[in-house]
């Protein structure tokens, strides 16, 4: 950057060479250049929509007009809207139960897969299946499974003589809630199980041998070796799992569209319904924006509460 | 403290047998070193004593009790692993206290035992650190501390020093030996380093391909190796081996393949014409009338001068006291100490006993 300070005019090619040199010498500048494409992508596809969404939340925009700034009117009306609060409590219930189930089942599956099961690779591939299949596809599969007339579950239970009538999986509130949670758990387990399995495999076998010689039972080995060594990975995996679950949209949209009578509406599906089919963009945007504090809270909890352990950081005192 | 009896023990992983009937009797309070080349089954044998591997055949007893079907925790043994296997999420104190906590010992007792062990090993300043905040040598000590706190019947060590640098290894070697002299706990120590074996052991067990080649006191193995394998394994630099035939016409000697006559003591064993291996250690070769060799490489180390030369087409090494006068290509006369020359049958590799 000192090219101009020399007091004489160097030949054009010379100047360019110096510029190029100074440029490649400056790590920061170079770093910035390499970052630009990614930053551009982030800005165009993430920051811009997010900003637009936040802005729309403060307007009365609808499908026909760009709308005027209305302050927090949308938020005030949501605060007095029982359907909104129902969707909030649905979302929390859905997230808590589904995440807990995914955690315990995923951990159990990971522990199982970590042992010497026959056809290990094959079993692991099977476990990954629900994760590979596009959500909408698996949602449609579940839609069939939950169909009032053609449900395989009803069929099987009838065949076994356990029930007489059909089960109305998606017809009443409680059943519908259970059904969508089961579908979500089914879909989310592979991610948890495979990530935790990867974590389990980083624990050296000699630790278990040492613990065995120290007199630990298999439960004690799990409690005092596996669990603490796995905590950092559990924290990361569960943060992601909670975020995915909290913002879930596709499963619900395909299976119930929030029904019956809003009992399975999540914040994401309700926001979509208000904004697009309902045409009230401003209100939908405000509803969607109101998810942000929950998500931030979840991330903070995991980041500060669980993720980093002193024994990992290796700081010397 | 207890004796350990290993009798006719075999081990197979699936179809491959790796231990072929091993017998070792270890007395109460003895420090026994299992030594042998990589893959000979030392770790496997040790892990069978610990209960980490199933015993395929034979019997292992500790303190007179057969432990074949006893789970590790009931065998009352402690093991120091090669990678230490310290619990990374526990402090040094908790690492050492873990076994006692599991046993439900009172915190006063735990504090006392951990404190004592930390005193012995000089770990007092590090009790609240995590393993990754320690140097390699300190970690090694914690691993030993974890074993000491247990006050077990038997200590098992699987190459505990191989992750340390050469200097620290020598230091820890001495410390472990001093520790054993103090605690007098029966110890089985696995290593592939014969120097470690020689310096630490009350008794050495040399293993090779899943069998015991020879067991005995370090100097016994050095002076009277039972076969060519043990002779070549114990001692550094390794013993020189020159193949040839015994000639009892005139002065007893071994005639090497090129016609070179290697002198023997009058009471040397073996028949006239028998094919043998002539073995002599570098430190038992000096300058003097004996046989001729051509100097190839000279390595002065200060205290010793190693002269590598060619004798009857075989590269041999002599450790001589003289410092100069060796030019590559020059001829020198080497005199073996006749009482330290070993003869091995060329077929079986077994040592030929002296006549008397
Ligand atoms: N779990 C196993 N399955 C199959 N073979 C094994 C197993 N563990 C060890 N072996 C085989 O058993 C033999 C002995 O192994 P071991 O670990 O006891 O050797 P070692 O003497 O300790 O060698 P090193 O000095 O390299 O540690 C080796 O040939 C090894 O390949
Ligand atoms: Mg080994």
XYZ file of C-alpha atoms and ligand atoms in Angstrom:
705
model
C 0.000 0.000 0.000
C 3.058 2.187 0.100
C 3.423 2.335 -3.652
C 2.305 5.943 -3.894
C 4.652 7.152 -1.182
C 7.820 6.635 -3.168
C 7.644 10.013 -4.842
C 8.336 8.833 -8.382
C 6.072 7.248 -10.929
C 7.113 3.683 -11.574
C 6.326 2.022 -14.850
C 2.809 0.666 -15.009
C 3.819 -2.992 -15.048
C 6.149 -2.391 -12.126
C 3.382 -0.815 -10.144
C 1.124 -3.746 -10.795
C 3.784 -6.157 -9.679
C 4.255 -4.257 -6.438
C 0.550 -4.160 -5.906
C 0.249 -7.860 -6.473
C 3.134 -8.436 -4.081
C 1.691 -6.262 -1.348
C -1.589 -7.974 -1.916
C -0.249 -11.490 -1.565
C 1.830 -10.411 1.434
C -1.177 -9.227 3.332
C -2.739 -12.282 4.893
C -5.826 -10.403 6.001
C -6.610 -9.088 2.586
C -6.033 -12.477 1.033
C -8.226 -14.091 3.661
C -10.939 -11.594 2.913
C -10.809 -12.399 -0.771
C -11.084 -16.130 -0.120
C -13.994 -15.504 2.205
C -15.955 -13.403 -0.236
C -17.780 -16.172 -2.137
C -18.936 -17.830 1.052
C -19.878 -14.484 2.549
C -21.824 -13.579 -0.567
C -23.743 -16.827 -0.397
C -24.483 -16.303 3.276
C -25.643 -12.769 2.686
C -27.847 -13.583 -0.285
C -29.424 -16.757 1.027
C -29.315 -16.320 4.789
C -28.839 -12.812 6.048
C -31.070 -11.184 3.456
C -34.090 -13.477 3.965
C -33.617 -13.291 7.707
C -33.464 -9.509 7.622
C -36.438 -9.349 5.290
C -38.388 -11.704 7.552
C -37.616 -9.604 10.592
C -38.616 -6.462 8.758
C -41.854 -7.978 7.438
C -42.748 -8.878 10.994
C -43.034 -5.167 11.721
C -45.331 -4.483 8.736
C -48.835 -5.362 7.670
C -47.596 -6.796 4.368
C -49.859 -9.287 2.650
C -49.731 -11.167 -0.612
C -51.081 -8.180 -2.473
C -49.076 -5.301 -0.999
C -45.637 -4.621 0.432
C -47.265 -3.157 3.530
C -46.586 -0.321 5.927
C -44.527 -0.235 9.078
C -46.853 -1.013 11.975
C -44.415 -1.382 14.857
C -45.061 -4.308 17.149
C -48.715 -4.577 16.229
C -48.246 -8.100 14.830
C -46.561 -9.260 18.012
C -49.283 -7.739 20.151
C -51.987 -9.488 18.201
C -50.080 -12.803 18.425
C -49.776 -12.357 22.173
C -53.548 -12.323 22.404
C -54.001 -15.221 19.993
C -54.766 -18.576 21.694
C -53.878 -20.495 18.519
C -50.423 -18.942 18.614
C -49.903 -19.991 22.208
C -51.195 -23.445 21.399
C -48.587 -23.706 18.644
C -45.885 -22.573 21.081
C -46.820 -25.195 23.628
C -47.149 -27.794 20.867
C -43.683 -26.951 19.609
C -42.146 -27.195 23.064
C -43.913 -30.473 23.796
C -42.955 -31.860 20.400
C -39.335 -30.796 20.781
C -38.880 -31.998 24.352
C -40.498 -35.396 23.916
C -39.094 -36.128 20.471
C -35.566 -34.980 21.399
C -35.554 -36.985 24.618
C -36.786 -40.061 22.786
C -34.234 -39.582 20.026
C -31.483 -39.197 22.590
C -32.267 -42.308 24.600
C -33.091 -44.509 21.642
C -30.167 -43.148 19.645
C -27.742 -43.709 22.508
C -29.075 -47.198 23.060
C -28.737 -47.993 19.371
C -25.221 -46.537 19.266
C -24.156 -48.658 22.247
C -25.627 -51.697 20.569
C -23.906 -50.987 17.261
C -20.630 -50.352 19.033
C -20.541 -53.949 20.179
C -19.622 -56.795 17.920
C -22.892 -57.363 16.148
C -22.950 -59.710 13.161
C -23.145 -57.976 9.763
C -21.970 -54.759 11.371
C -21.636 -52.684 8.199
C -24.990 -53.848 6.902
C -26.787 -53.043 10.139
C -25.195 -49.615 10.255
C -26.302 -48.921 6.686
C -29.854 -49.914 7.597
C -29.820 -47.586 10.565
C -28.871 -44.708 8.307
C -31.782 -45.304 5.927
C -34.386 -43.052 7.555
C -31.851 -40.245 7.387
C -31.096 -40.694 3.691
C -34.690 -40.818 2.511
C -36.008 -37.314 1.780
C -38.235 -36.106 4.594
C -41.249 -35.628 2.400
C -40.964 -39.184 1.114
C -40.779 -40.664 4.561
C -43.611 -38.386 5.649
C -45.732 -39.768 2.851
C -44.810 -43.276 3.921
C -45.961 -42.448 7.410
C -49.107 -40.948 6.001
C -49.874 -44.374 4.606
C -48.905 -46.084 7.816
C -51.287 -43.776 9.659
C -54.097 -44.019 7.142
C -57.458 -44.689 8.798
C -58.374 -47.503 6.431
C -55.139 -48.885 5.016
C -52.777 -48.567 7.991
C -50.425 -51.541 8.258
C -50.377 -51.114 12.005
C -54.134 -51.472 12.278
C -53.973 -54.378 9.865
C -51.269 -56.147 11.833
C -52.921 -55.598 15.194
C -56.212 -56.823 13.807
C -54.477 -59.848 12.355
C -53.052 -60.618 15.766
C -56.507 -60.230 17.203
C -55.452 -57.451 19.544
C -57.996 -54.862 18.380
C -61.338 -54.869 16.591
C -61.882 -51.436 15.081
C -59.505 -49.145 13.217
C -57.149 -46.807 14.985
C -57.678 -43.184 14.061
C -54.025 -42.193 14.109
C -54.367 -38.635 12.914
C -58.035 -38.016 13.671
C -57.958 -36.904 17.301
C -55.584 -34.550 19.031
C -53.736 -36.929 21.318
C -53.305 -39.644 18.726
C -52.161 -37.143 16.141
C -49.585 -35.687 18.498
C -48.222 -39.098 19.372
C -48.172 -40.079 15.715
C -46.222 -37.071 14.487
C -43.759 -37.407 17.355
C -43.181 -41.063 16.510
C -42.589 -40.155 12.874
C -40.154 -37.429 13.868
C -38.295 -39.745 16.230
C -38.038 -42.414 13.558
C -36.567 -39.910 11.207
C -34.201 -38.296 13.707
C -32.709 -41.373 15.372
C -30.090 -42.160 12.704
C -28.434 -38.788 13.062
C -28.194 -39.155 16.837
C -27.208 -42.818 16.733
C -24.525 -42.515 14.087
C -23.008 -39.371 15.614
C -22.904 -40.942 19.066
C -21.494 -44.130 17.570
C -18.690 -42.093 16.048
C -18.134 -40.592 19.485
C -18.124 -43.999 21.156
C -15.481 -45.211 18.783
C -13.111 -42.469 19.815
C -13.042 -43.833 23.383
C -9.950 -46.054 23.660
C -10.686 -49.646 24.571
C -7.893 -49.648 27.115
C -9.913 -47.239 29.285
C -12.589 -49.879 29.621
C -9.981 -52.508 30.351
C -8.406 -50.318 33.006
C -11.823 -49.697 34.525
C -12.596 -53.403 34.460
C -9.395 -54.130 36.348
C -10.278 -51.303 38.732
C -13.397 -53.290 39.512
C -16.067 -51.416 37.569
C -19.227 -53.251 36.575
C -20.580 -52.723 33.088
C -23.036 -50.134 34.397
C -20.215 -48.343 36.233
C -18.083 -48.358 33.084
C -20.957 -46.715 31.242
C -21.607 -44.232 34.024
C -18.004 -43.236 34.758
C -16.244 -43.712 31.415
C -18.653 -43.717 28.481
C -21.018 -40.988 29.583
C -18.474 -38.358 30.652
C -16.298 -39.007 27.622
C -19.324 -38.717 25.369
C -20.769 -35.534 26.915
C -19.152 -33.092 24.475
C -20.496 -34.985 21.491
C -23.877 -35.434 23.109
C -24.033 -31.676 23.599
C -23.326 -30.911 19.962
C -25.561 -33.630 18.590
C -28.467 -32.760 20.831
C -28.179 -29.063 20.047
C -28.562 -29.835 16.398
C -31.295 -32.326 17.072
C -33.237 -29.800 19.137
C -32.834 -27.134 16.457
C -34.036 -29.475 13.724
C -36.988 -30.619 15.776
C -37.993 -27.157 16.907
C -38.081 -25.887 13.350
C -39.695 -29.004 11.909
C -42.140 -28.303 9.125
C -42.268 -30.981 6.425
C -43.467 -33.921 8.518
C -46.325 -32.001 10.055
C -47.259 -30.343 6.822
C -47.565 -33.651 4.995
C -49.157 -35.643 7.809
C -51.645 -33.290 9.482
C -51.268 -29.727 8.218
C -51.511 -28.765 11.864
C -54.835 -30.469 12.459
C -56.993 -31.737 13.862
C -58.142 -28.337 15.141
C -54.579 -26.990 15.416
C -53.530 -29.663 17.923
C -50.369 -30.468 15.956
C -49.603 -26.998 14.678
C -46.002 -26.083 15.328
C -44.763 -22.532 15.134
C -43.209 -23.193 11.742
C -46.342 -24.678 10.214
C -48.558 -22.019 11.707
C -46.287 -19.271 10.414
C -46.410 -20.778 6.946
C -50.154 -21.162 7.073
C -50.733 -17.588 8.180
C -48.264 -16.174 5.654
C -48.807 -18.099 2.436
C -52.236 -19.747 2.271
C -53.583 -17.091 4.649
C -51.879 -14.318 2.739
C -50.890 -12.352 5.876
C -47.160 -12.116 5.287
C -46.505 -9.687 8.109
C -48.158 -11.819 10.752
C -46.500 -15.004 9.498
C -43.112 -13.306 9.550
C -43.665 -12.089 13.094
C -44.659 -15.591 14.143
C -41.571 -17.083 12.549
C -39.360 -14.416 14.116
C -40.725 -15.276 17.527
C -38.932 -18.645 17.242
C -35.557 -16.967 17.292
C -35.292 -16.424 21.079
C -36.056 -20.098 21.703
C -33.404 -21.206 19.247
C -30.811 -18.838 20.654
C -31.603 -20.092 24.148
C -31.108 -23.698 23.054
C -27.757 -22.905 21.465
C -26.567 -20.920 24.491
C -27.556 -23.698 26.836
C -25.525 -26.229 24.939
C -22.603 -23.903 24.296
C -22.084 -22.764 27.847
C -23.574 -25.631 29.763
C -22.252 -28.711 28.122
C -19.895 -28.371 25.265
C -16.486 -27.476 26.609
C -14.915 -29.358 29.445
C -11.832 -28.395 31.310
C -10.209 -31.745 30.731
C -10.472 -31.224 27.002
C -9.046 -27.775 26.789
C -5.705 -28.740 28.196
C -5.044 -25.313 29.671
C -2.106 -25.369 32.017
C -2.473 -23.581 35.287
C 1.264 -60.609 47.433
C 1.091 -63.964 45.819
C 2.784 -66.418 43.558
C 1.625 -66.861 39.985
C 1.585 -70.226 38.299
C 1.183 -70.452 34.548
C 0.988 -74.033 33.388
C 0.584 -75.455 29.898
C -1.253 -72.317 28.833
C -2.333 -72.015 25.220
C -4.212 -69.297 23.424
C -5.899 -69.258 20.058
C -7.659 -66.367 18.343
C -10.130 -68.223 16.187
C -8.083 -70.686 14.196
C -4.685 -69.099 14.786
C -2.856 -70.337 17.812
C -0.516 -67.701 19.225
C 0.559 -69.273 22.537
C 1.682 -72.880 22.384
C 1.812 -74.246 25.899
C 3.682 -71.895 28.200
C 4.888 -72.828 31.679
C 6.129 -70.132 34.030
C 6.191 -70.294 37.802
C 6.579 -66.934 39.505
C 7.394 -66.820 43.159
C 5.879 -64.530 45.700
C 7.551 -61.139 45.497
C 9.534 -61.926 42.384
C 10.046 -59.444 39.538
C 9.753 -61.409 36.326
C 10.279 -59.901 32.909
C 8.708 -61.418 29.823
C 10.834 -60.475 26.885
C 10.747 -61.381 23.228
C 10.433 -59.951 19.749
C 7.282 -58.194 18.604
C 4.325 -60.475 18.084
C 5.626 -63.358 20.177
C 2.635 -63.295 22.506
C 3.918 -61.438 25.569
C 0.974 -59.082 25.817
C -1.451 -61.878 25.175
C 0.018 -63.912 28.019
C -0.082 -60.925 30.353
C -3.661 -60.153 29.410
C -4.627 -63.722 30.155
C -3.166 -63.325 33.639
C -5.153 -60.111 33.994
C -8.342 -61.747 32.786
C -8.711 -59.506 29.761
C -8.355 -62.487 27.425
C -9.929 -65.902 27.721
C -7.526 -68.760 28.412
C -7.871 -71.318 25.629
C -6.077 -74.144 27.397
C -4.041 -74.811 30.515
C -4.280 -73.135 33.872
C -3.294 -69.895 35.520
C -3.375 -69.614 39.276
C -2.676 -66.642 41.490
C -1.849 -67.273 45.120
C -2.734 -70.925 44.732
C -6.193 -70.177 43.353
C -7.029 -71.124 39.783
C -8.292 -67.970 38.101
C -9.232 -69.278 34.666
C -12.887 -68.456 35.161
C -12.493 -65.584 37.585
C -13.435 -62.122 36.263
C -10.616 -59.545 36.335
C -11.934 -57.631 39.325
C -11.762 -60.722 41.517
C -8.176 -61.546 40.612
C -6.786 -58.683 42.682
C -4.218 -57.560 40.149
C -3.307 -54.122 38.856
C -2.025 -53.367 35.402
C -0.021 -50.535 33.901
C -0.781 -50.148 30.218
C 1.598 -49.084 27.494
C -0.534 -46.020 26.695
C -1.229 -45.607 30.450
C -5.007 -45.664 29.877
C -5.529 -42.781 32.293
C -9.106 -41.548 32.502
C -8.812 -38.220 30.671
C -11.843 -36.687 32.347
C -10.601 -37.313 35.868
C -7.932 -35.491 37.799
C -4.807 -37.320 38.888
C -6.370 -37.725 42.313
C -9.569 -39.203 40.905
C -7.654 -41.456 38.562
C -5.835 -42.959 41.499
C -8.903 -43.060 43.723
C -11.247 -44.593 41.156
C -10.842 -48.225 42.170
C -11.233 -47.423 45.854
C -14.325 -45.318 45.209
C -15.869 -48.200 43.310
C -15.080 -50.442 46.236
C -16.837 -47.990 48.534
C -13.834 -47.079 50.656
C -14.216 -44.202 53.093
C -12.945 -40.855 51.901
C -10.452 -40.717 54.762
C -8.944 -44.010 53.659
C -8.921 -42.916 50.027
C -7.156 -39.670 50.911
C -4.549 -41.512 52.905
C -3.796 -44.138 50.277
C -3.757 -41.668 47.392
C -1.582 -39.336 49.462
C 0.870 -42.137 50.252
C 1.113 -43.214 46.624
C 1.537 -39.611 45.512
C 4.352 -39.226 48.042
C 6.169 -42.305 46.828
C 5.921 -41.195 43.214
C 6.430 -37.454 43.727
C 2.989 -36.643 42.378
C 1.827 -34.383 45.229
C 1.945 -31.140 43.185
C -0.077 -32.608 40.343
C -3.004 -34.206 42.142
C -5.542 -31.717 40.815
C -4.366 -31.726 37.235
C -5.912 -33.571 34.371
C -3.823 -36.155 32.528
C -3.354 -33.969 29.487
C -1.749 -31.320 31.634
C 1.079 -33.729 32.494
C 4.282 -34.728 30.766
C 4.780 -38.275 29.537
C 6.854 -39.260 32.551
C 4.322 -37.805 34.960
C 1.509 -39.679 33.248
C 3.521 -42.835 33.533
C 3.852 -42.211 37.247
C 0.116 -41.650 37.605
C -0.475 -44.979 35.906
C 1.821 -46.582 38.462
C 0.125 -44.656 41.250
C -3.201 -46.055 40.175
C -1.741 -49.531 40.505
C -0.029 -48.880 43.846
C -3.164 -47.485 45.469
C -4.869 -50.781 44.814
C -2.252 -52.661 46.855
C -2.838 -55.700 44.660
C -1.501 -59.241 44.799
C 0.297 -58.831 41.496
C 1.463 -55.924 39.354
C 1.308 -56.372 35.607
C 3.220 -54.030 33.313
C 2.820 -54.054 29.545
C 5.721 -52.125 28.026
C 5.120 -49.201 30.383
C 8.214 -47.299 29.291
C 8.057 -47.590 25.537
C 6.351 -44.210 25.092
C 9.104 -42.349 26.915
C 12.293 -40.890 25.531
C 15.535 -42.764 26.077
C 16.733 -40.758 29.044
C 13.475 -40.851 30.925
C 13.219 -44.540 30.209
C 16.469 -45.207 31.992
C 15.350 -43.089 34.932
C 11.925 -44.732 35.231
C 13.543 -48.134 34.925
C 15.472 -47.449 38.090
C 12.420 -46.011 39.793
C 10.289 -49.045 39.051
C 13.003 -51.318 40.343
C 13.369 -49.260 43.523
C 9.629 -49.301 43.935
C 9.582 -53.051 43.679
C 12.340 -53.379 46.251
C 10.241 -51.245 48.551
C 6.802 -52.789 48.008
C 7.955 -56.326 47.195
C 4.790 -57.014 45.231
C 4.970 -59.856 42.737
C 5.423 -58.239 39.336
C 5.229 -59.400 35.749
C 6.771 -56.966 33.343
C 6.520 -57.216 29.572
C 9.046 -55.577 27.284
C 10.737 -56.190 23.982
C 13.815 -54.341 25.149
C 16.411 -56.801 26.381
C 18.349 -54.096 28.216
C 15.265 -53.338 30.285
C 14.891 -57.034 30.916
C 18.509 -57.505 31.980
C 18.568 -54.516 34.303
C 15.230 -54.936 36.029
C 14.488 -58.618 36.288
C 14.986 -61.091 39.082
C 14.239 -63.597 36.411
C 13.788 -63.289 32.665
C 11.458 -65.365 30.546
C 12.467 -65.221 26.891
C 9.547 -65.877 24.579
C 9.529 -66.504 20.860
C 6.588 -67.394 18.624
C 4.346 -68.317 21.505
C 6.723 -70.562 23.419
C 9.213 -70.021 26.223
C 12.745 -70.330 24.864
C 14.451 -70.062 28.228
C 13.805 -68.734 31.715
C 16.414 -67.798 34.243
C 18.348 -65.100 36.052
C 19.636 -62.361 33.727
C 23.299 -63.346 33.958
C 22.465 -67.025 33.558
C 20.834 -66.246 30.254
C 23.792 -64.135 29.274
C 26.394 -66.715 30.267
C 24.552 -69.876 29.375
C 21.981 -69.304 26.643
C 20.095 -72.507 25.940
C 19.854 -71.905 22.232
C 20.842 -69.632 19.428
C 17.686 -67.513 19.700
C 18.296 -66.601 23.332
C 21.983 -66.064 22.642
C 21.175 -63.616 19.874
C 18.404 -61.877 21.778
C 20.142 -61.263 25.095
C 23.134 -58.950 25.030
C 23.864 -55.784 23.129
C 25.382 -55.584 20.570
C 24.140 -59.016 19.627
C 26.308 -62.141 19.644
C 28.229 -62.943 16.459
C 27.309 -66.184 14.736
C 29.605 -67.903 12.261
C 28.522 -71.219 10.694
C 31.069 -74.008 10.259
C 32.049 -77.586 11.144
C 33.837 -78.925 14.178
C 37.357 -80.144 13.513
C 38.871 -82.333 16.207
C 42.006 -83.179 14.243
C 44.725 -81.388 16.228
C 43.643 -78.330 18.245
C 39.836 -78.288 18.515
C 38.363 -75.644 16.255
C 35.435 -74.754 14.096
C 36.276 -74.539 10.436
C 34.156 -71.874 8.833
C 32.898 -72.199 5.309
C 35.830 -70.319 3.778
C 38.402 -72.453 5.605
C 38.905 -69.983 8.438
C 39.807 -71.766 11.711
C 37.980 -70.448 14.764
C 39.634 -71.604 17.992
C 37.727 -73.547 20.651
C 38.466 -74.492 24.231
C 39.644 -78.058 24.717
C 36.431 -79.012 26.531
C 34.131 -77.745 23.772
C 31.261 -80.099 22.979
C 30.151 -81.541 19.659
C 31.390 -84.315 17.384
C 34.077 -84.118 14.717
C 32.457 -82.925 11.493
C 29.236 -81.772 13.118
C 27.675 -78.684 11.534
C 27.523 -75.964 14.167
C 27.135 -72.251 14.708
C 30.084 -70.613 16.416
C 28.834 -67.864 18.739
C 30.911 -65.218 20.455
C 29.851 -61.883 21.881
C 31.551 -58.688 20.668
C 32.798 -57.979 24.186
C 34.567 -61.337 24.222
C 36.569 -60.612 21.110
C 39.856 -58.765 21.564
C 42.933 -58.111 19.510
C 45.355 -61.026 19.591
C 46.211 -64.298 17.935
C 43.033 -66.164 17.002
C 41.598 -65.702 13.565
C 41.915 -63.098 10.872
C 39.247 -60.636 9.816
C 39.031 -57.708 7.420
C 38.011 -54.375 8.939
C 34.961 -52.774 7.329
C 33.577 -50.100 9.638
C 34.858 -48.616 12.881
C 32.470 -47.046 15.400
C 34.173 -45.369 18.352
C 31.714 -44.502 21.137
C 34.296 -43.217 23.612
C 34.229 -46.000 26.148
C 34.222 -48.740 23.546
C 35.310 -49.078 19.986
C 33.152 -51.322 17.851
C 34.984 -52.785 14.926
C 32.794 -54.379 12.298
C 34.694 -56.805 10.146
C 34.320 -59.619 7.704
C 35.270 -63.090 8.880
C 34.676 -65.998 6.517
C 32.070 -63.937 4.688
C 30.119 -63.126 7.844
C 29.817 -59.585 9.235
C 30.931 -59.731 12.858
C 31.422 -57.120 15.524
C 34.240 -56.849 18.025
C 34.295 -54.529 21.002
C 37.957 -53.676 21.473
C 39.655 -51.374 23.930
C 42.252 -49.979 21.555
C 41.140 -46.766 19.954
C 43.236 -46.526 16.809
C 44.950 -48.487 14.177
C 41.939 -49.749 12.295
C 41.765 -48.826 8.661
C 38.881 -50.128 6.557
C 40.262 -52.914 4.391
C 43.058 -53.697 6.851
C 43.500 -57.133 8.357
C 43.377 -57.686 12.093
C 43.722 -60.757 14.263
C 40.906 -61.332 16.726
C 41.203 -63.526 19.788
C 37.978 -64.876 21.308
C 37.798 -65.611 25.033
C 37.615 -69.379 24.700
C 35.584 -69.867 27.890
C 32.968 -67.478 26.523
C 32.558 -69.120 23.135
C 29.205 -70.829 22.531
C 28.475 -73.637 20.118
C 24.998 -74.284 18.748
C 23.813 -77.200 16.698
C 23.225 -75.877 13.187
C 20.005 -77.855 12.786
C 18.217 -77.411 16.090
C 19.940 -74.235 17.268
C 20.397 -75.843 20.678
C 23.531 -75.077 22.692
C 26.100 -77.891 22.761
C 27.133 -78.612 26.342
C 30.822 -78.678 27.186
C 32.612 -81.940 27.774
C 34.028 -82.596 31.182
N -7.366 -60.033 19.127
C -6.531 -60.724 18.340
N -6.989 -61.443 17.308
C -6.154 -62.167 16.533
N -4.836 -62.223 16.698
C -4.304 -61.531 17.701
C -5.115 -60.743 18.585
N -4.305 -60.166 19.499
C -3.064 -60.568 19.200
N -3.044 -61.394 18.131
C -1.875 -62.043 17.549
O -1.214 -62.714 18.578
C 0.180 -62.607 18.431
C 0.782 -62.119 19.724
O 0.353 -60.814 19.974
P 0.840 -59.990 21.231
O 0.117 -58.702 21.242
O 0.732 -60.840 22.432
O 2.359 -59.736 20.866
P 3.487 -59.047 21.752
O 4.481 -60.069 22.063
O 2.881 -58.302 22.871
O 4.110 -58.037 20.710
P 4.551 -56.500 20.903
O 5.920 -56.517 21.461
O 4.551 -55.984 19.497
O 3.543 -55.853 21.780
C 0.425 -61.683 17.257
O 0.822 -62.468 16.167
C -0.897 -61.042 17.012
O -1.076 -60.847 15.640
Mg 2.516 -56.214 23.305
